[in-house]
Amino acid sequence: KDGPLNFSSNILLVHRLDEMRRMENINFTLAIACLFYCGINFALIIVNYVNSHHEDDPPVSERSFHLLEFWGTFVFAIVECISLTSTPKSILNIYNNPLALRLILFFNIVATSVPSVLISLNYEYFEIISHQIEYCNELTMSFVDLVLLWSLCHFDKKENVSTIIMAGIACVVAMVQLAVYNGMGR
C-alpha cells in the first residue's frame, strides 16, 4: 500500500528509526561541542600571541587563560566519552577490549577533572602539577582519539600493525609536549 515515506506500522522499524533520530540529535550536539572546543583552542592561540606582545600588562590573565584551557579539556573528555558510548556501532566493533576502552575513558575524565579543579582552587600553587597531569593525560586522550578515528575508517587486515604505529606516533607527540613543558624551566 502506498503511503508517506515516514510512516510505518512495523513497530520494530519505528523503534529503530526513533533510536537513530535520538542518536542523530546526540551526535549533532556533540559535533557542535567539538566545534566549540576548536573555537576555544583558536581563541587561546590568539590570546597567547597577544599576551606575548604585552608581557608587562597582558589583556588576558594567566589564571583566566588556564581556567578556560583546563575546563575546556575536561568538557571535551566528556564529549569523547559520550561519542564513543552513543554510537550505533557496538563498542566491540569499535575496539576489541571494551572494558579497557571504558577504563581509559573513565581515567581520561578523572585525569582532566583533577587539574581543572586544582587550577580553580589555587592557580599559583597548582599550576605546575596541573600541567603535568594534563600533559600525561594527553597519552590517554591520543589513544581515545585514535580509537575514534579507527572506528570511523575502514582499513585493511593489517590493522594491528597500523594501530600500533598510529598509537606510537600519538604517544611520541604527547611525550614531546610534556618534555617541552618541563624543559622550559617549569
mmCIF file of C-alpha atoms in Angstrom:
data_model
loop_
_atom_site.group_PDB
_atom_site.id
_atom_site.type_symbol
_atom_site.label_atom_id
_atom_site.label_comp_id
_atom_site.label_asym_id
_atom_site.label_seq_id
_atom_site.Cartn_x
_atom_site.Cartn_y
_atom_site.Cartn_z
ATOM 1 C CA LYS A 1 0.000 0.000 0.000
ATOM 2 C CA ASP A 2 1.396 3.398 -0.940
ATOM 3 C CA GLY A 3 1.723 5.952 1.860
ATOM 4 C CA PRO A 4 4.050 8.620 3.187
ATOM 5 C CA LEU A 5 7.728 7.684 3.403
ATOM 6 C CA ASN A 6 7.970 8.462 7.114
ATOM 7 C CA PHE A 7 5.051 6.251 8.166
ATOM 8 C CA SER A 8 5.211 2.579 9.014
ATOM 9 C CA SER A 9 3.153 0.160 11.046
ATOM 10 C CA ASN A 10 6.209 -2.038 11.691
ATOM 11 C CA ILE A 11 6.881 -1.468 15.396
ATOM 12 C CA LEU A 12 10.499 -2.634 15.229
ATOM 13 C CA LEU A 13 11.220 -0.307 12.332
ATOM 14 C CA VAL A 14 9.565 2.614 14.111
ATOM 15 C CA HIS A 15 11.574 1.899 17.276
ATOM 16 C CA ARG A 16 14.852 1.704 15.301
ATOM 17 C CA LEU A 17 14.079 4.952 13.450
ATOM 18 C CA ASP A 18 13.322 6.713 16.741
ATOM 19 C CA GLU A 19 16.597 5.401 18.156
ATOM 20 C CA MET A 20 18.501 6.616 15.091
ATOM 21 C CA ARG A 21 16.874 10.072 15.362
ATOM 22 C CA ARG A 22 17.901 10.262 19.017
ATOM 23 C CA MET A 23 21.482 9.311 18.105
ATOM 24 C CA GLU A 24 21.452 11.870 15.308
ATOM 25 C CA ASN A 25 20.478 14.617 17.787
ATOM 26 C CA ILE A 26 23.143 13.497 20.262
ATOM 27 C CA ASN A 27 25.827 13.365 17.560
ATOM 28 C CA PHE A 28 24.840 16.778 16.223
ATOM 29 C CA THR A 29 25.092 18.247 19.734
ATOM 30 C CA LEU A 30 28.471 16.553 20.226
ATOM 31 C CA ALA A 31 29.680 17.928 16.889
ATOM 32 C CA ILE A 32 28.690 21.447 17.977
ATOM 33 C CA ALA A 33 30.546 20.882 21.286
ATOM 34 C CA CYS A 34 33.662 19.763 19.359
ATOM 35 C CA LEU A 35 33.498 22.851 17.171
ATOM 36 C CA PHE A 36 33.152 24.998 20.286
ATOM 37 C CA TYR A 37 36.254 23.308 21.734
ATOM 38 C CA CYS A 38 38.121 24.064 18.480
ATOM 39 C CA GLY A 39 36.985 27.680 18.816
ATOM 40 C CA ILE A 40 38.288 27.791 22.387
ATOM 41 C CA ASN A 41 41.668 26.490 21.232
ATOM 42 C CA PHE A 42 41.890 29.009 18.396
ATOM 43 C CA ALA A 43 40.964 31.791 20.813
ATOM 44 C CA LEU A 44 43.666 30.610 23.234
ATOM 45 C CA ILE A 45 46.234 30.663 20.423
ATOM 46 C CA ILE A 46 45.278 34.273 19.713
ATOM 47 C CA VAL A 47 45.425 35.111 23.421
ATOM 48 C CA ASN A 48 48.897 33.538 23.637
ATOM 49 C CA TYR A 49 50.045 35.684 20.732
ATOM 50 C CA VAL A 50 48.510 38.894 22.101
ATOM 51 C CA ASN A 51 49.786 38.269 25.641
ATOM 52 C CA SER A 52 53.306 37.616 24.338
ATOM 53 C CA HIS A 53 53.306 41.121 22.825
ATOM 54 C CA HIS A 54 52.034 42.729 26.036
ATOM 55 C CA GLU A 55 54.118 40.986 28.687
ATOM 56 C CA ASP A 56 54.021 43.972 31.063
ATOM 57 C CA ASP A 57 50.231 44.205 31.065
ATOM 58 C CA PRO A 58 48.646 41.202 29.306
ATOM 59 C CA PRO A 59 44.995 41.744 28.265
ATOM 60 C CA VAL A 60 44.027 38.238 29.495
ATOM 61 C CA SER A 61 45.286 36.988 32.840
ATOM 62 C CA GLU A 62 47.126 33.680 33.057
ATOM 63 C CA ARG A 63 44.501 32.480 35.512
ATOM 64 C CA SER A 64 41.636 33.122 33.073
ATOM 65 C CA PHE A 65 43.621 31.542 30.265
ATOM 66 C CA HIS A 66 44.319 28.376 32.251
ATOM 67 C CA LEU A 67 40.794 28.084 33.621
ATOM 68 C CA LEU A 68 39.412 28.136 30.083
ATOM 69 C CA GLU A 69 42.076 25.728 28.860
ATOM 70 C CA PHE A 70 41.649 23.153 31.639
ATOM 71 C CA TRP A 71 37.845 23.241 31.859
ATOM 72 C CA GLY A 72 37.565 23.129 28.066
ATOM 73 C CA THR A 73 39.724 19.997 28.022
ATOM 74 C CA PHE A 74 37.559 18.435 30.738
ATOM 75 C CA VAL A 75 34.355 19.094 28.796
ATOM 76 C CA PHE A 76 35.980 17.696 25.659
ATOM 77 C CA ALA A 77 36.874 14.487 27.550
ATOM 78 C CA ILE A 78 33.189 14.114 28.420
ATOM 79 C CA VAL A 79 32.249 14.728 24.771
ATOM 80 C CA GLU A 80 34.678 11.992 23.693
ATOM 81 C CA CYS A 81 33.203 9.579 26.227
ATOM 82 C CA ILE A 82 29.641 10.266 25.121
ATOM 83 C CA SER A 83 30.702 10.000 21.466
ATOM 84 C CA LEU A 84 32.079 6.515 21.957
ATOM 85 C CA THR A 85 29.195 5.285 24.094
ATOM 86 C CA SER A 86 26.333 6.654 21.994
ATOM 87 C CA THR A 87 27.385 5.332 18.624
ATOM 88 C CA PRO A 88 25.143 2.980 16.660
ATOM 89 C CA LYS A 89 28.095 0.586 16.459
ATOM 90 C CA SER A 90 28.626 -1.908 19.233
ATOM 91 C CA ILE A 91 31.552 -0.995 21.440
ATOM 92 C CA LEU A 92 33.041 -4.384 20.454
ATOM 93 C CA ASN A 93 33.123 -3.163 16.846
ATOM 94 C CA ILE A 94 34.944 -0.004 17.914
ATOM 95 C CA TYR A 95 37.653 -1.640 19.994
ATOM 96 C CA ASN A 96 38.484 -5.278 20.746
ATOM 97 C CA ASN A 97 38.589 -4.793 24.508
ATOM 98 C CA PRO A 98 35.555 -2.738 25.619
ATOM 99 C CA LEU A 99 36.490 -2.925 29.314
ATOM 100 C CA ALA A 100 39.920 -1.419 28.644
ATOM 101 C CA LEU A 101 38.329 1.284 26.494
ATOM 102 C CA ARG A 102 35.836 2.158 29.251
ATOM 103 C CA LEU A 103 38.621 2.296 31.834
ATOM 104 C CA ILE A 104 40.632 4.617 29.593
ATOM 105 C CA LEU A 105 37.579 6.835 29.081
ATOM 106 C CA PHE A 106 36.908 6.998 32.825
ATOM 107 C CA PHE A 107 40.582 7.679 33.534
ATOM 108 C CA ASN A 108 40.506 10.403 30.887
ATOM 109 C CA ILE A 109 37.591 12.159 32.602
ATOM 110 C CA VAL A 110 39.205 11.918 36.033
ATOM 111 C CA ALA A 111 42.609 12.997 34.715
ATOM 112 C CA THR A 112 41.088 16.101 33.122
ATOM 113 C CA SER A 113 38.853 16.983 36.056
ATOM 114 C CA VAL A 114 41.624 16.872 38.687
ATOM 115 C CA PRO A 115 43.806 19.606 37.113
ATOM 116 C CA SER A 116 40.701 21.688 36.357
ATOM 117 C CA VAL A 117 39.641 21.624 39.984
ATOM 118 C CA LEU A 118 43.187 22.197 41.265
ATOM 119 C CA ILE A 119 43.795 25.184 38.988
ATOM 120 C CA SER A 120 40.408 26.608 40.046
ATOM 121 C CA LEU A 121 41.260 26.303 43.735
ATOM 122 C CA ASN A 122 44.718 27.877 43.638
ATOM 123 C CA TYR A 123 46.245 28.792 40.304
ATOM 124 C CA GLU A 124 49.702 29.752 41.564
ATOM 125 C CA TYR A 125 50.180 26.727 43.818
ATOM 126 C CA PHE A 126 48.783 24.032 41.498
ATOM 127 C CA GLU A 127 49.830 25.348 38.068
ATOM 128 C CA ILE A 128 52.806 23.048 37.558
ATOM 129 C CA ILE A 129 51.208 19.846 38.835
ATOM 130 C CA SER A 130 48.057 20.599 36.834
ATOM 131 C CA HIS A 131 50.097 20.910 33.658
ATOM 132 C CA GLN A 132 51.981 17.698 34.463
ATOM 133 C CA ILE A 133 48.723 15.782 34.910
ATOM 134 C CA GLU A 134 47.204 17.313 31.783
ATOM 135 C CA TYR A 135 50.192 16.504 29.580
ATOM 136 C CA CYS A 136 50.438 12.963 30.934
ATOM 137 C CA ASN A 137 46.747 12.558 30.190
ATOM 138 C CA GLU A 138 47.459 13.550 26.591
ATOM 139 C CA LEU A 139 48.694 9.979 26.215
ATOM 140 C CA THR A 140 45.242 8.561 27.015
ATOM 141 C CA MET A 141 43.466 11.252 25.027
ATOM 142 C CA SER A 142 45.571 10.494 21.965
ATOM 143 C CA PHE A 143 44.660 6.827 22.346
ATOM 144 C CA VAL A 144 40.934 7.654 22.579
ATOM 145 C CA ASP A 145 41.237 9.914 19.525
ATOM 146 C CA LEU A 146 42.892 7.085 17.612
ATOM 147 C CA VAL A 147 40.109 4.681 18.610
ATOM 148 C CA LEU A 148 37.532 7.196 17.367
ATOM 149 C CA LEU A 149 39.441 7.628 14.117
ATOM 150 C CA TRP A 150 39.857 3.903 13.736
ATOM 151 C CA SER A 151 36.144 3.246 14.242
ATOM 152 C CA LEU A 152 35.259 5.780 11.532
ATOM 153 C CA CYS A 153 37.734 4.491 8.966
ATOM 154 C CA HIS A 154 37.864 1.061 7.411
ATOM 155 C CA PHE A 155 41.399 -0.195 6.980
ATOM 156 C CA ASP A 156 42.774 -3.454 5.686
ATOM 157 C CA LYS A 157 43.547 -6.540 7.774
ATOM 158 C CA LYS A 158 46.943 -5.201 8.849
ATOM 159 C CA GLU A 159 45.110 -3.120 11.437
ATOM 160 C CA ASN A 160 47.143 -4.308 14.439
ATOM 161 C CA VAL A 161 50.419 -3.012 12.969
ATOM 162 C CA SER A 162 48.778 0.225 11.806
ATOM 163 C CA THR A 163 47.152 0.762 15.206
ATOM 164 C CA ILE A 164 50.463 0.295 16.974
ATOM 165 C CA ILE A 165 52.185 2.753 14.629
ATOM 166 C CA MET A 166 49.408 5.346 14.989
ATOM 167 C CA ALA A 167 49.322 4.963 18.756
ATOM 168 C CA GLY A 168 53.102 5.233 18.871
ATOM 169 C CA ILE A 169 53.063 8.489 16.908
ATOM 170 C CA ALA A 170 50.356 9.953 19.160
ATOM 171 C CA CYS A 171 52.275 8.921 22.274
ATOM 172 C CA VAL A 172 55.505 10.454 20.952
ATOM 173 C CA VAL A 173 53.704 13.736 20.292
ATOM 174 C CA ALA A 174 52.286 13.729 23.842
ATOM 175 C CA MET A 175 55.697 12.907 25.339
ATOM 176 C CA VAL A 176 57.365 15.684 23.324
ATOM 177 C CA GLN A 177 54.747 18.112 24.626
ATOM 178 C CA LEU A 178 55.489 17.029 28.202
ATOM 179 C CA ALA A 179 59.255 17.276 27.594
ATOM 180 C CA VAL A 180 58.945 20.743 26.070
ATOM 181 C CA TYR A 181 56.905 21.963 29.038
ATOM 182 C CA ASN A 182 59.397 20.503 31.532
ATOM 183 C CA GLY A 183 62.361 21.743 29.503
ATOM 184 C CA MET A 184 61.113 25.332 29.519
ATOM 185 C CA GLY A 185 62.174 25.856 33.128
ATOM 186 C CA ARG A 186 58.930 24.706 34.745
#
